[in-house]
PDB file of C-alpha atoms in Angstrom:
ATOM      1  CA  PRO Y   1      29.979  11.007 -17.132  1.00  0.00           C
ATOM      2  CA  LEU Y   2      28.916   7.549 -15.915  1.00  0.00           C
ATOM      3  CA  LYS Y   3      31.488   7.401 -13.097  1.00  0.00           C
ATOM      4  CA  TRP Y   4      30.433  10.813 -11.872  1.00  0.00           C
ATOM      5  CA  LEU Y   5      26.762   9.826 -12.050  1.00  0.00           C
ATOM      6  CA  MET Y   6      27.424   6.572 -10.214  1.00  0.00           C
ATOM      7  CA  GLN Y   7      29.234   8.369  -7.392  1.00  0.00           C
ATOM      8  CA  GLU Y   8      26.488  10.987  -7.107  1.00  0.00           C
ATOM      9  CA  THR Y   9      23.755   8.359  -7.007  1.00  0.00           C
ATOM     10  CA  LEU Y  10      25.545   6.136  -4.498  1.00  0.00           C
ATOM     11  CA  GLY Y  11      26.156   9.148  -2.273  1.00  0.00           C
ATOM     12  CA  MET Y  12      22.517  10.246  -2.158  1.00  0.00           C
ATOM     13  CA  LYS Y  13      20.741   8.749   0.863  1.00  0.00           C
ATOM     14  CA  LEU Y  14      17.384  10.476   1.007  1.00  0.00           C
ATOM     15  CA  ALA Y  15      14.458   8.049   0.904  1.00  0.00           C
ATOM     16  CA  LEU Y  16      13.301   4.504   0.331  1.00  0.00           C
ATOM     17  CA  VAL Y  17      13.638   3.790  -3.382  1.00  0.00           C
ATOM     18  CA  HIS Y  18      11.392   1.134  -4.936  1.00  0.00           C
ATOM     19  CA  GLY Y  19      13.969   0.249  -7.580  1.00  0.00           C
ATOM     20  CA  ASP Y  20      11.620  -1.242 -10.194  1.00  0.00           C
ATOM     21  CA  VAL Y  21       8.955   1.367 -10.880  1.00  0.00           C
ATOM     22  CA  SER Y  22       7.670   0.424 -14.305  1.00  0.00           C
ATOM     23  CA  PRO Y  23       4.195   0.433 -15.815  1.00  0.00           C
ATOM     24  CA  LYS Y  24       3.861  -3.329 -15.247  1.00  0.00           C
ATOM     25  CA  ASN Y  25       4.463  -2.847 -11.518  1.00  0.00           C
ATOM     26  CA  ILE Y  26       1.816  -0.182 -10.934  1.00  0.00           C
ATOM     27  CA  LEU Y  27      -1.804  -1.059 -10.211  1.00  0.00           C
ATOM     28  CA  ILE Y  28      -4.506   1.555  -9.947  1.00  0.00           C
ATOM     29  CA  GLY Y  29      -6.298   1.215  -6.623  1.00  0.00           C
ATOM     30  CA  ARG Y  30      -9.310   2.979  -5.148  1.00  0.00           C
ATOM     31  CA  ARG Y  31      -7.061   5.369  -3.228  1.00  0.00           C
ATOM     32  CA  GLY Y  32      -4.333   5.760  -5.808  1.00  0.00           C
ATOM     33  CA  PRO Y  33      -1.512   3.733  -7.286  1.00  0.00           C
ATOM     34  CA  VAL Y  34      -0.228   0.545  -5.692  1.00  0.00           C
ATOM     35  CA  PHE Y  35       3.406  -0.324  -6.429  1.00  0.00           C
ATOM     36  CA  LEU Y  36       4.300  -4.017  -6.755  1.00  0.00           C
ATOM     37  CA  ASP Y  37       7.531  -6.001  -6.941  1.00  0.00           C
ATOM     38  CA  ALA Y  38       9.738  -4.052  -4.516  1.00  0.00           C
ATOM     39  CA  GLU Y  39      12.455  -6.657  -3.964  1.00  0.00           C
ATOM     40  CA  CYS Y  40      14.988  -4.205  -5.436  1.00  0.00           C
ATOM     41  CA  ALA Y  41      14.234  -1.512  -2.832  1.00  0.00           C
ATOM     42  CA  TRP Y  42      17.060   0.374  -1.116  1.00  0.00           C
ATOM     43  CA  TYR Y  43      17.686   3.600   0.763  1.00  0.00           C
ATOM     44  CA  GLY Y  44      18.959   6.128  -1.728  1.00  0.00           C
ATOM     45  CA  ASP Y  45      17.931   8.651  -4.346  1.00  0.00           C
ATOM     46  CA  PRO Y  46      14.201   8.781  -5.186  1.00  0.00           C
ATOM     47  CA  ALA Y  47      15.106  10.366  -8.533  1.00  0.00           C
ATOM     48  CA  PHE Y  48      15.989   6.822  -9.600  1.00  0.00           C
ATOM     49  CA  ASP Y  49      12.359   5.661  -9.438  1.00  0.00           C
ATOM     50  CA  LEU Y  50      11.194   8.578 -11.566  1.00  0.00           C
ATOM     51  CA  ALA Y  51      13.945   8.049 -14.146  1.00  0.00           C
ATOM     52  CA  PHE Y  52      13.393   4.275 -14.189  1.00  0.00           C
ATOM     53  CA  CYS Y  53       9.711   4.557 -15.071  1.00  0.00           C
ATOM     54  CA  LEU Y  54      10.244   7.352 -17.584  1.00  0.00           C
ATOM     55  CA  ASN Y  55      12.902   5.227 -19.271  1.00  0.00           C
ATOM     56  CA  HIS Y  56      10.323   2.491 -19.863  1.00  0.00           C
ATOM     57  CA  LEU Y  57       7.957   4.986 -21.464  1.00  0.00           C
ATOM     58  CA  LEU Y  58      10.646   6.371 -23.772  1.00  0.00           C
ATOM     59  CA  LEU Y  59      11.920   2.995 -24.904  1.00  0.00           C
ATOM     60  CA  LYS Y  60       8.387   1.681 -25.523  1.00  0.00           C
ATOM     61  CA  CYS Y  61       8.260   4.213 -28.365  1.00  0.00           C
ATOM     62  CA  MET Y  62      10.536   1.783 -30.236  1.00  0.00           C
ATOM     63  CA  LEU Y  63       8.097  -1.077 -29.722  1.00  0.00           C
ATOM     64  CA  ASN Y  64       5.000   0.647 -31.075  1.00  0.00           C
ATOM     65  CA  ARG Y  65       5.860   3.577 -33.302  1.00  0.00           C
ATOM     66  CA  ARG Y  66       2.200   4.382 -33.949  1.00  0.00           C
ATOM     67  CA  ALA Y  67       1.832   5.120 -30.240  1.00  0.00           C
ATOM     68  CA  ILE Y  68       4.852   7.433 -29.893  1.00  0.00           C
ATOM     69  CA  THR Y  69       2.679  10.470 -29.185  1.00  0.00           C
ATOM     70  CA  ARG Y  70       0.771   8.568 -26.507  1.00  0.00           C
ATOM     71  CA  PHE Y  71       3.930   7.235 -24.855  1.00  0.00           C
ATOM     72  CA  LEU Y  72       5.448  10.720 -24.810  1.00  0.00           C
ATOM     73  CA  GLY Y  73       2.185  12.049 -23.363  1.00  0.00           C
ATOM     74  CA  CYS Y  74       2.377   9.412 -20.603  1.00  0.00           C
ATOM     75  CA  TYR Y  75       5.986  10.454 -20.004  1.00  0.00           C
ATOM     76  CA  ASP Y  76       4.916  14.081 -19.557  1.00  0.00           C
ATOM     77  CA  ARG Y  77       1.976  13.205 -17.319  1.00  0.00           C
ATOM     78  CA  PHE Y  78       3.992  10.859 -15.105  1.00  0.00           C
ATOM     79  CA  ALA Y  79       6.853  13.354 -14.749  1.00  0.00           C
ATOM     80  CA  GLU Y  80       4.507  16.249 -13.945  1.00  0.00           C
ATOM     81  CA  THR Y  81       2.496  14.238 -11.424  1.00  0.00           C
ATOM     82  CA  TYR Y  82       5.552  12.799  -9.699  1.00  0.00           C
ATOM     83  CA  LEU Y  83       7.312  16.164  -9.467  1.00  0.00           C
ATOM     84  CA  ARG Y  84       4.149  17.852  -8.197  1.00  0.00           C
ATOM     85  CA  GLY Y  85       4.076  15.351  -5.334  1.00  0.00           C
ATOM     86  CA  VAL Y  86       7.696  15.886  -4.289  1.00  0.00           C
ATOM     87  CA  ASN Y  87       7.612  17.246  -0.741  1.00  0.00           C
ATOM     88  CA  TRP Y  88      10.780  15.806   0.799  1.00  0.00           C
ATOM     89  CA  GLU Y  89      13.083  18.152  -1.126  1.00  0.00           C
ATOM     90  CA  LEU Y  90      12.893  20.877  -3.720  1.00  0.00           C
ATOM     91  CA  ARG Y  91      11.597  19.741  -7.089  1.00  0.00           C
ATOM     92  CA  GLU Y  92      14.379  21.809  -8.660  1.00  0.00           C
ATOM     93  CA  GLU Y  93      16.910  19.567  -6.929  1.00  0.00           C
ATOM     94  CA  LEU Y  94      15.325  16.226  -7.823  1.00  0.00           C
ATOM     95  CA  GLU Y  95      14.528  16.854 -11.493  1.00  0.00           C
ATOM     96  CA  PRO Y  96      18.140  17.339 -12.661  1.00  0.00           C
ATOM     97  CA  ARG Y  97      19.187  14.113 -10.944  1.00  0.00           C
ATOM     98  CA  ALA Y  98      16.375  12.216 -12.676  1.00  0.00           C
ATOM     99  CA  ALA Y  99      17.228  13.834 -16.015  1.00  0.00           C
ATOM    100  CA  GLN Y 100      20.862  12.776 -15.624  1.00  0.00           C
ATOM    101  CA  LEU Y 101      20.019   9.214 -14.547  1.00  0.00           C
ATOM    102  CA  LEU Y 102      17.608   8.677 -17.426  1.00  0.00           C
ATOM    103  CA  PRO Y 103      20.133   8.426 -20.297  1.00  0.00           C
ATOM    104  CA  ALA Y 104      22.281   6.046 -18.233  1.00  0.00           C
ATOM    105  CA  LEU Y 105      19.233   3.838 -17.748  1.00  0.00           C
ATOM    106  CA  MET Y 106      18.535   4.015 -21.484  1.00  0.00           C
ATOM    107  CA  LEU Y 107      22.034   2.675 -22.151  1.00  0.00           C
ATOM    108  CA  ALA Y 108      21.597  -0.017 -19.527  1.00  0.00           C
ATOM    109  CA  ARG Y 109      18.506  -1.344 -21.280  1.00  0.00           C
ATOM    110  CA  VAL Y 110      20.359  -1.845 -24.579  1.00  0.00           C
ATOM    111  CA  ASP Y 111      23.883  -2.702 -23.374  1.00  0.00           C
ATOM    112  CA  GLY Y 112      23.449  -3.812 -19.762  1.00  0.00           C
ATOM    113  CA  LYS Y 113      22.641  -7.061 -17.995  1.00  0.00           C
ATOM    114  CA  SER Y 114      18.886  -6.717 -18.491  1.00  0.00           C
ATOM    115  CA  PRO Y 115      18.276  -5.454 -22.032  1.00  0.00           C
ATOM    116  CA  VAL Y 116      14.727  -4.860 -23.194  1.00  0.00           C
ATOM    117  CA  GLU Y 117      13.560  -7.689 -25.410  1.00  0.00           C
ATOM    118  CA  TYR Y 118      11.927  -5.474 -28.033  1.00  0.00           C
ATOM    119  CA  ILE Y 119      14.955  -3.448 -29.154  1.00  0.00           C
ATOM    120  CA  THR Y 120      16.805  -6.020 -31.227  1.00  0.00           C
ATOM    121  CA  GLU Y 121      17.898  -4.205 -34.369  1.00  0.00           C
ATOM    122  CA  ASP Y 122      21.411  -2.761 -34.278  1.00  0.00           C
ATOM    123  CA  ARG Y 123      20.245   0.514 -35.826  1.00  0.00           C
ATOM    124  CA  ASP Y 124      17.636   0.951 -33.070  1.00  0.00           C
ATOM    125  CA  LYS Y 125      20.188   0.192 -30.355  1.00  0.00           C
ATOM    126  CA  GLU Y 126      22.517   2.733 -31.919  1.00  0.00           C
ATOM    127  CA  ARG Y 127      19.775   5.372 -31.843  1.00  0.00           C
ATOM    128  CA  VAL Y 128      19.349   4.810 -28.110  1.00  0.00           C
ATOM    129  CA  ARG Y 129      23.121   4.981 -27.592  1.00  0.00           C
ATOM    130  CA  LYS Y 130      23.421   8.168 -29.645  1.00  0.00           C
ATOM    131  CA  VAL Y 131      20.782  10.077 -27.684  1.00  0.00           C
ATOM    132  CA  ALA Y 132      21.968   8.725 -24.334  1.00  0.00           C
ATOM    133  CA  ARG Y 133      25.602   9.699 -24.980  1.00  0.00           C
ATOM    134  CA  ILE Y 134      24.663  13.235 -25.943  1.00  0.00           C
ATOM    135  CA  LEU Y 135      22.449  13.658 -22.882  1.00  0.00           C
ATOM    136  CA  LEU Y 136      25.087  12.192 -20.562  1.00  0.00           C
ATOM    137  CA  THR Y 137      27.778  14.456 -21.964  1.00  0.00           C
ATOM    138  CA  ASP Y 138      25.564  17.540 -21.782  1.00  0.00           C
ATOM    139  CA  ARG Y 139      24.249  16.602 -18.298  1.00  0.00           C
ATOM    140  CA  ALA Y 140      20.632  17.401 -19.058  1.00  0.00           C
ATOM    141  CA  GLU Y 141      18.956  19.315 -16.230  1.00  0.00           C
ATOM    142  CA  ARG Y 142      15.308  18.894 -17.225  1.00  0.00           C
ATOM    143  CA  LEU Y 143      13.156  15.921 -18.063  1.00  0.00           C
ATOM    144  CA  ASP Y 144      11.599  17.701 -21.022  1.00  0.00           C
ATOM    145  CA  THR Y 145      15.103  18.089 -22.492  1.00  0.00           C
ATOM    146  CA  VAL Y 146      15.488  14.301 -22.392  1.00  0.00           C
ATOM    147  CA  ARG Y 147      12.047  13.759 -23.921  1.00  0.00           C
ATOM    148  CA  ASP Y 148      12.674  16.311 -26.663  1.00  0.00           C
ATOM    149  CA  ALA Y 149      16.032  14.763 -27.593  1.00  0.00           C
ATOM    150  CA  TRP Y 150      14.440  11.322 -27.808  1.00  0.00           C
ATOM    151  CA  ALA Y 151      11.434  12.581 -29.784  1.00  0.00           C
ATOM    152  CA  ALA Y 152      13.757  14.306 -32.267  1.00  0.00           C
ATOM    153  CA  GLU Y 153      15.617  11.020 -32.822  1.00  0.00           C
ATOM    154  CA  LEU Y 154      12.389   9.108 -33.413  1.00  0.00           C
TER     155      LEU Y 154
END
Protein backbone atom coordinates (compact mmCIF):
# COMPACT_ATOMS: atom_id res chain seq x y z
CA PRO A 1 0.00 0.00 0.00
CA LEU A 2 2.82 2.48 0.69
CA LYS A 3 4.36 2.18 -2.80
CA TRP A 4 0.99 2.75 -4.40
CA LEU A 5 0.33 5.74 -2.13
CA MET A 6 3.76 7.19 -2.86
CA GLN A 7 3.23 6.94 -6.61
CA GLU A 8 -0.24 8.49 -6.36
CA THR A 9 1.01 11.37 -4.23
CA LEU A 10 4.06 12.07 -6.40
CA GLY A 11 1.86 12.06 -9.49
CA MET A 12 -0.63 14.61 -8.16
CA LYS A 13 0.34 18.14 -9.23
CA LEU A 14 -2.59 20.32 -8.28
CA ALA A 15 -1.63 23.17 -5.96
CA LEU A 16 1.02 24.70 -3.75
CA VAL A 17 1.36 22.49 -0.69
CA HIS A 18 2.64 24.05 2.55
CA GLY A 19 4.20 20.78 3.71
CA ASP A 20 4.26 21.48 7.46
CA VAL A 21 0.72 22.41 8.46
CA SER A 22 0.63 21.67 12.16
CA PRO A 23 -1.00 23.45 15.08
CA LYS A 24 2.32 25.08 16.03
CA ASN A 25 2.58 26.64 12.57
CA ILE A 26 -0.86 28.28 12.51
CA LEU A 27 -1.48 31.71 13.99
CA ILE A 28 -4.93 33.21 14.24
CA GLY A 29 -4.97 36.61 12.55
CA ARG A 30 -7.64 39.29 12.25
CA ARG A 31 -8.63 38.01 8.81
CA GLY A 32 -8.16 34.32 9.42
CA PRO A 33 -5.33 31.86 9.90
CA VAL A 34 -1.74 32.68 9.05
CA PHE A 35 0.47 29.71 8.15
CA LEU A 36 4.13 29.85 9.20
CA ASP A 37 7.24 27.82 8.42
CA ALA A 38 6.68 26.99 4.74
CA GLU A 39 10.23 25.95 3.83
CA CYS A 40 8.89 22.47 2.96
CA ALA A 41 6.46 23.82 0.34
CA TRP A 42 6.13 22.12 -3.06
CA TYR A 43 3.71 21.84 -5.95
CA GLY A 44 1.66 18.72 -5.40
CA ASP A 45 -1.35 17.30 -3.62
CA PRO A 46 -3.12 19.63 -1.16
CA ALA A 47 -4.57 16.56 0.57
CA PHE A 48 -1.13 16.25 2.17
CA ASP A 49 -1.57 19.44 4.20
CA LEU A 50 -4.94 18.30 5.52
CA ALA A 51 -3.63 14.84 6.43
CA PHE A 52 -0.46 16.28 7.99
CA CYS A 53 -2.35 18.52 10.41
CA LEU A 54 -4.95 15.88 11.25
CA ASN A 55 -2.13 13.45 12.01
CA HIS A 56 -0.80 15.84 14.66
CA LEU A 57 -4.22 16.04 16.28
CA LEU A 58 -4.63 12.26 16.36
CA LEU A 59 -1.19 11.56 17.77
CA LYS A 60 -1.54 14.27 20.44
CA CYS A 61 -4.22 12.02 21.95
CA MET A 62 -1.30 9.86 23.15
CA LEU A 63 0.33 12.82 24.88
CA ASN A 64 -2.68 13.93 26.92
CA ARG A 65 -5.23 11.17 27.32
CA ARG A 66 -7.55 13.38 29.37
CA ALA A 67 -7.93 15.61 26.31
CA ILE A 68 -8.72 12.86 23.78
CA THR A 69 -12.28 14.09 23.27
CA ARG A 70 -11.03 17.63 22.68
CA PHE A 71 -8.32 16.54 20.24
CA LEU A 72 -10.83 14.44 18.30
CA GLY A 73 -13.21 17.41 18.30
CA CYS A 74 -10.43 19.59 16.85
CA TYR A 75 -9.80 16.88 14.25
CA ASP A 76 -13.46 16.96 13.22
CA ARG A 77 -13.62 20.75 13.14
CA PHE A 78 -10.41 21.14 11.15
CA ALA A 79 -11.43 18.46 8.63
CA GLU A 80 -14.92 19.93 8.17
CA THR A 81 -13.64 23.49 7.79
CA TYR A 82 -10.87 22.54 5.38
CA LEU A 83 -13.15 20.40 3.22
CA ARG A 84 -15.83 23.09 3.18
CA GLY A 85 -13.26 25.50 1.74
CA VAL A 86 -12.12 23.18 -1.05
CA ASN A 87 -12.96 24.92 -4.33
CA TRP A 88 -10.16 23.78 -6.64
CA GLU A 89 -11.55 20.26 -7.00
CA LEU A 90 -14.40 18.15 -5.71
CA ARG A 91 -14.31 17.50 -1.99
CA GLU A 92 -15.21 13.88 -2.77
CA GLU A 93 -11.93 13.57 -4.66
CA LEU A 94 -9.68 15.19 -2.06
CA GLU A 95 -11.02 13.50 1.09
CA PRO A 96 -10.09 9.92 0.10
CA ARG A 97 -6.54 11.00 -0.73
CA ALA A 98 -6.21 12.68 2.67
CA ALA A 99 -7.71 9.64 4.41
CA GLN A 100 -5.20 7.37 2.66
CA LEU A 101 -2.21 9.63 3.39
CA LEU A 102 -3.07 9.96 7.07
CA PRO A 103 -2.13 6.43 8.23
CA ALA A 104 1.15 6.63 6.30
CA LEU A 105 1.94 9.86 8.14
CA MET A 106 1.04 8.18 11.43
CA LEU A 107 3.62 5.49 10.70
CA ALA A 108 6.18 8.08 9.69
CA ARG A 109 5.89 9.81 13.06
CA VAL A 110 6.72 6.61 14.98
CA ASP A 111 9.10 4.84 12.57
CA GLY A 112 10.35 7.58 10.23
CA LYS A 113 13.15 10.12 10.28
CA SER A 114 11.22 12.61 12.41
CA PRO A 115 9.41 10.68 15.14
CA VAL A 116 7.26 12.56 17.62
CA GLU A 117 9.07 12.96 20.92
CA TYR A 118 6.08 12.08 23.10
CA ILE A 119 5.38 8.55 21.85
CA THR A 120 8.22 6.64 23.46
CA GLU A 121 6.66 3.48 24.86
CA ASP A 122 6.83 0.44 22.59
CA ARG A 123 3.20 -0.47 23.32
CA ASP A 124 2.06 3.01 22.23
CA LYS A 125 4.12 2.83 19.04
CA GLU A 126 2.61 -0.56 18.32
CA ARG A 127 -0.90 0.85 18.73
CA VAL A 128 -0.13 3.50 16.11
CA ARG A 129 1.35 0.86 13.79
CA LYS A 130 -1.65 -1.44 14.24
CA VAL A 131 -4.23 1.19 13.32
CA ALA A 132 -2.12 2.60 10.49
CA ARG A 133 -1.57 -0.83 8.91
CA ILE A 134 -5.26 -1.65 8.97
CA LEU A 135 -6.20 1.71 7.45
CA LEU A 136 -3.51 1.44 4.77
CA THR A 137 -4.60 -2.07 3.83
CA ASP A 138 -8.28 -1.11 3.75
CA ARG A 139 -7.56 2.17 1.89
CA ALA A 140 -9.88 4.28 4.01
CA GLU A 141 -11.96 6.68 1.92
CA ARG A 142 -13.21 9.01 4.65
CA LEU A 143 -11.52 11.00 7.36
CA ASP A 144 -14.13 9.99 9.92
CA THR A 145 -13.20 6.34 9.26
CA VAL A 146 -9.61 7.15 10.25
CA ARG A 147 -10.73 9.05 13.35
CA ASP A 148 -13.10 6.28 14.40
CA ALA A 149 -10.42 3.59 14.02
CA TRP A 150 -8.00 5.64 16.12
CA ALA A 151 -10.62 6.45 18.76
CA ALA A 152 -11.51 2.76 19.06
CA GLU A 153 -7.84 1.92 19.68
CA LEU A 154 -7.52 4.58 22.37
